[in-house]
mmCIF file of C-alpha atoms in Angstrom:
data_model
loop_
_atom_site.group_PDB
_atom_site.id
_atom_site.type_symbol
_atom_site.label_atom_id
_atom_site.label_comp_id
_atom_site.label_asym_id
_atom_site.label_seq_id
_atom_site.Cartn_x
_atom_site.Cartn_y
_atom_site.Cartn_z
ATOM 1 C CA MET A 1 0.000 0.000 0.000
ATOM 2 C CA ARG A 2 1.424 3.396 -0.965
ATOM 3 C CA PHE A 3 0.482 6.873 0.241
ATOM 4 C CA GLY A 4 1.874 10.091 -1.286
ATOM 5 C CA SER A 5 5.282 10.233 -2.956
ATOM 6 C CA SER A 6 7.780 9.965 -0.077
ATOM 7 C CA SER A 7 9.490 6.557 -0.175
ATOM 8 C CA ALA A 8 10.670 6.903 3.462
ATOM 9 C CA ALA A 9 7.100 7.551 4.591
ATOM 10 C CA ASN A 10 5.832 4.605 2.522
ATOM 11 C CA GLU A 11 8.447 2.282 4.081
ATOM 12 C CA LEU A 12 7.416 3.448 7.572
ATOM 13 C CA ILE A 13 3.731 2.910 6.783
ATOM 14 C CA GLU A 14 4.424 -0.529 5.251
ATOM 15 C CA GLY A 15 6.400 -1.454 8.408
ATOM 16 C CA ASP A 16 3.470 -0.362 10.578
ATOM 17 C CA VAL A 17 1.071 -2.395 8.422
ATOM 18 C CA MET A 18 3.314 -5.462 8.869
ATOM 19 C CA ASN A 19 3.388 -4.936 12.656
ATOM 20 C CA ILE A 20 -0.402 -4.565 12.732
ATOM 21 C CA ARG A 21 -0.728 -7.797 10.721
ATOM 22 C CA LYS A 22 1.586 -9.623 13.165
ATOM 23 C CA VAL A 23 -0.464 -8.410 16.128
ATOM 24 C CA ALA A 24 -3.717 -9.369 14.390
ATOM 25 C CA ILE A 25 -2.404 -12.864 13.601
ATOM 26 C CA ALA A 26 -1.177 -13.305 17.174
ATOM 27 C CA ALA A 27 -4.575 -12.201 18.509
ATOM 28 C CA CYS A 28 -6.326 -14.699 16.219
ATOM 29 C CA LEU A 29 -4.053 -17.513 17.419
ATOM 30 C CA VAL A 30 -4.764 -16.658 21.059
ATOM 31 C CA ALA A 31 -8.510 -16.511 20.358
ATOM 32 C CA ALA A 32 -8.367 -19.864 18.552
ATOM 33 C CA ALA A 33 -6.462 -21.450 21.426
ATOM 34 C CA LEU A 34 -9.015 -20.195 23.959
ATOM 35 C CA ALA A 35 -11.903 -21.429 21.833
ATOM 36 C CA ALA A 36 -10.403 -24.915 21.435
ATOM 37 C CA PRO A 37 -12.580 -27.859 22.554
ATOM 38 C CA GLY A 38 -12.373 -28.366 26.293
ATOM 39 C CA LEU A 39 -11.480 -24.759 27.101
ATOM 40 C CA SER A 40 -14.804 -22.978 27.175
ATOM 41 C CA PRO A 41 -15.485 -20.706 30.180
ATOM 42 C CA THR A 42 -17.010 -23.392 32.381
ATOM 43 C CA VAL A 43 -14.686 -26.236 31.504
ATOM 44 C CA ALA A 44 -12.095 -28.093 33.500
ATOM 45 C CA GLY A 45 -8.927 -28.644 31.456
ATOM 46 C CA ALA A 46 -8.611 -31.013 28.550
ATOM 47 C CA ALA A 47 -5.517 -33.180 28.498
ATOM 48 C CA PRO A 48 -5.800 -36.908 27.636
ATOM 49 C CA GLY A 49 -9.014 -36.299 25.661
ATOM 50 C CA ASN A 50 -11.809 -33.831 26.013
ATOM 51 C CA ALA A 51 -13.524 -33.329 29.331
ATOM 52 C CA ALA A 52 -16.156 -30.635 29.311
ATOM 53 C CA CYS A 53 -17.348 -29.556 32.744
ATOM 54 C CA HIS A 54 -20.502 -27.547 33.350
ATOM 55 C CA VAL A 55 -21.154 -25.271 36.326
ATOM 56 C CA GLU A 56 -24.644 -24.045 37.159
ATOM 57 C CA SER A 57 -26.205 -21.914 39.889
ATOM 58 C CA ASN A 58 -29.663 -22.552 41.281
ATOM 59 C CA ASN A 59 -31.904 -19.701 42.417
ATOM 60 C CA PRO A 60 -31.611 -18.897 46.125
ATOM 61 C CA HIS A 61 -34.562 -20.163 48.158
ATOM 62 C CA HIS A 62 -35.843 -20.581 51.708
ATOM 63 C CA SER A 63 -34.319 -23.771 53.098
ATOM 64 C CA LYS A 64 -36.790 -26.558 53.798
ATOM 65 C CA GLY A 65 -34.286 -28.437 55.980
ATOM 66 C CA SER A 66 -33.150 -25.375 57.967
ATOM 67 C CA PRO A 67 -36.027 -22.889 58.276
ATOM 68 C CA GLY A 68 -34.914 -19.288 58.677
ATOM 69 C CA TRP A 69 -32.061 -19.638 56.185
ATOM 70 C CA ILE A 70 -31.647 -18.695 52.529
ATOM 71 C CA VAL A 71 -29.630 -21.272 50.590
ATOM 72 C CA GLY A 72 -28.050 -21.151 47.166
ATOM 73 C CA LYS A 73 -26.641 -24.220 45.460
ATOM 74 C CA GLY A 74 -24.027 -24.565 42.762
ATOM 75 C CA ARG A 75 -23.468 -27.771 40.819
ATOM 76 C CA MET A 76 -20.678 -29.059 38.635
ATOM 77 C CA SER A 77 -20.482 -32.113 36.413
ATOM 78 C CA CYS A 78 -17.955 -33.292 33.824
ATOM 79 C CA THR A 79 -18.336 -35.491 30.757
ATOM 80 C CA ALA A 80 -15.316 -37.601 31.749
ATOM 81 C CA ALA A 81 -13.857 -38.931 34.987
ATOM 82 C CA ILE A 82 -11.223 -36.298 35.766
ATOM 83 C CA ASP A 83 -8.531 -36.327 38.471
ATOM 84 C CA SER A 84 -10.368 -33.966 40.846
ATOM 85 C CA LEU A 85 -12.836 -31.109 40.923
ATOM 86 C CA GLU A 86 -13.976 -28.371 43.257
ATOM 87 C CA VAL A 87 -17.176 -26.365 43.084
ATOM 88 C CA PHE A 88 -17.452 -23.106 45.023
ATOM 89 C CA VAL A 89 -20.704 -21.240 45.701
ATOM 90 C CA GLN A 90 -21.696 -18.020 47.432
ATOM 91 C CA LEU A 91 -24.881 -16.059 48.019
ATOM 92 C CA GLU A 92 -24.882 -12.452 46.915
ATOM 93 C CA ARG A 93 -27.208 -9.654 47.968
ATOM 94 C CA LYS A 94 -27.807 -6.416 46.099
ATOM 95 C CA ILE A 95 -26.799 -3.524 48.361
ATOM 96 C CA ASP A 96 -26.818 0.039 47.020
ATOM 97 C CA GLY A 97 -26.990 -1.298 43.465
ATOM 98 C CA LYS A 98 -23.963 -3.633 43.826
ATOM 99 C CA TRP A 99 -23.820 -7.400 44.356
ATOM 100 C CA VAL A 100 -22.036 -8.243 47.630
ATOM 101 C CA MET A 101 -21.226 -11.689 49.033
ATOM 102 C CA VAL A 102 -23.198 -12.448 52.210
ATOM 103 C CA GLY A 103 -23.373 -15.353 54.615
ATOM 104 C CA GLU A 104 -21.286 -18.485 54.510
ATOM 105 C CA PRO A 105 -19.929 -19.707 51.162
ATOM 106 C CA GLY A 106 -19.856 -23.403 50.338
ATOM 107 C CA ARG A 107 -17.227 -25.611 48.782
ATOM 108 C CA ASN A 108 -17.239 -29.230 47.627
ATOM 109 C CA SER A 109 -13.947 -30.914 46.708
ATOM 110 C CA GLN A 110 -13.959 -34.337 45.071
ATOM 111 C CA PRO A 111 -10.677 -36.248 44.614
ATOM 112 C CA ALA A 112 -11.952 -38.656 41.911
ATOM 113 C CA PRO A 113 -15.276 -37.468 40.473
ATOM 114 C CA LYS A 114 -17.269 -39.784 38.241
ATOM 115 C CA ALA A 115 -18.248 -38.838 34.694
ATOM 116 C CA ASN A 116 -21.655 -37.136 34.347
ATOM 117 C CA GLU A 117 -22.296 -37.064 38.105
ATOM 118 C CA LYS A 118 -23.380 -33.755 39.674
ATOM 119 C CA TYR A 119 -21.430 -32.431 42.655
ATOM 120 C CA THR A 120 -23.141 -29.765 44.758
ATOM 121 C CA ALA A 121 -21.979 -27.022 47.120
ATOM 122 C CA GLN A 122 -24.295 -24.791 49.136
ATOM 123 C CA GLY A 123 -23.963 -21.275 50.529
ATOM 124 C CA GLN A 124 -26.306 -19.899 53.174
ATOM 125 C CA PHE A 125 -27.454 -16.688 54.791
ATOM 126 C CA GLN A 126 -29.971 -15.977 57.560
ATOM 127 C CA CYS A 127 -33.329 -14.800 56.205
ATOM 128 C CA GLU A 128 -33.556 -11.051 55.540
ATOM 129 C CA LYS A 129 -35.593 -9.171 52.995
ATOM 130 C CA GLY A 130 -33.722 -8.161 49.859
ATOM 131 C CA GLU A 131 -32.617 -9.212 46.371
ATOM 132 C CA TYR A 132 -30.378 -12.304 46.199
ATOM 133 C CA ARG A 133 -28.609 -14.440 43.644
ATOM 134 C CA THR A 134 -26.328 -17.473 43.747
ATOM 135 C CA ALA A 135 -22.845 -17.361 42.219
ATOM 136 C CA ALA A 136 -20.888 -20.538 41.454
ATOM 137 C CA LYS A 137 -17.628 -21.450 39.789
ATOM 138 C CA GLY A 138 -15.580 -24.588 39.533
ATOM 139 C CA SER A 139 -12.135 -25.928 38.894
ATOM 140 C CA GLY A 140 -10.664 -29.300 38.103
ATOM 141 C CA VAL A 141 -7.548 -31.269 37.328
ATOM 142 C CA TYR A 142 -7.450 -33.553 34.282
ATOM 143 C CA GLY A 143 -4.389 -35.489 33.236
ATOM 144 C CA GLY A 144 -2.405 -33.551 35.833
ATOM 145 C CA ARG A 145 -3.330 -30.190 34.289
ATOM 146 C CA PRO A 146 -5.383 -27.762 36.423
ATOM 147 C CA SER A 147 -8.071 -25.582 34.896
ATOM 148 C CA GLY A 148 -10.875 -23.428 36.264
ATOM 149 C CA SER A 149 -13.997 -21.691 35.086
ATOM 150 C CA MET A 150 -13.133 -18.280 33.707
ATOM 151 C CA ALA A 151 -16.248 -16.571 35.012
ATOM 152 C CA TRP A 152 -18.806 -16.883 37.763
ATOM 153 C CA GLN A 153 -22.100 -18.475 36.771
ATOM 154 C CA TYR A 154 -25.076 -16.610 38.243
ATOM 155 C CA SER A 155 -28.617 -17.680 39.036
ATOM 156 C CA GLY A 156 -31.616 -15.473 38.493
ATOM 157 C CA THR A 157 -32.421 -12.735 40.999
ATOM 158 C CA VAL A 158 -34.881 -13.645 43.768
ATOM 159 C CA THR A 159 -36.562 -10.994 45.929
ATOM 160 C CA ASN A 160 -37.328 -11.953 49.546
ATOM 161 C CA PRO A 161 -36.748 -15.725 49.204
ATOM 162 C CA CYS A 162 -38.057 -16.359 52.754
ATOM 163 C CA GLY A 163 -41.338 -14.623 52.004
#
């Protein structure tokens, strides 16, 4: 690509275009690597094959087993038997327009989880009026390689779950 008549300026512009192309190619390679099978946001690592793991958050609700408490559950399951997994869950309450962790978070660590089995963790908070949601994320080890979910998974918002 040529602009104007100055050869020095054209060489500088062509050099910049080459650098931009190198950066664009590098960005595409990084994006392709992140989008590879087994590396989606809620996936534990893929090493000896593909092992996709799914993390979900259930809506917070009034506990039937422990009246007076709001509970939120997070679940994780994987399509293959991986080395280990851990699911972490917390309840969040909207305070002054921001989501803030409240109560006691929950964690469930499994040293040898079975394929397609759901593993659950539960967070809890004493009943109070307000807007709540459950946040969950997970991590795992597969073929000796650790991996974790890249983002929290959120439930829907529930207002006054205890009534």
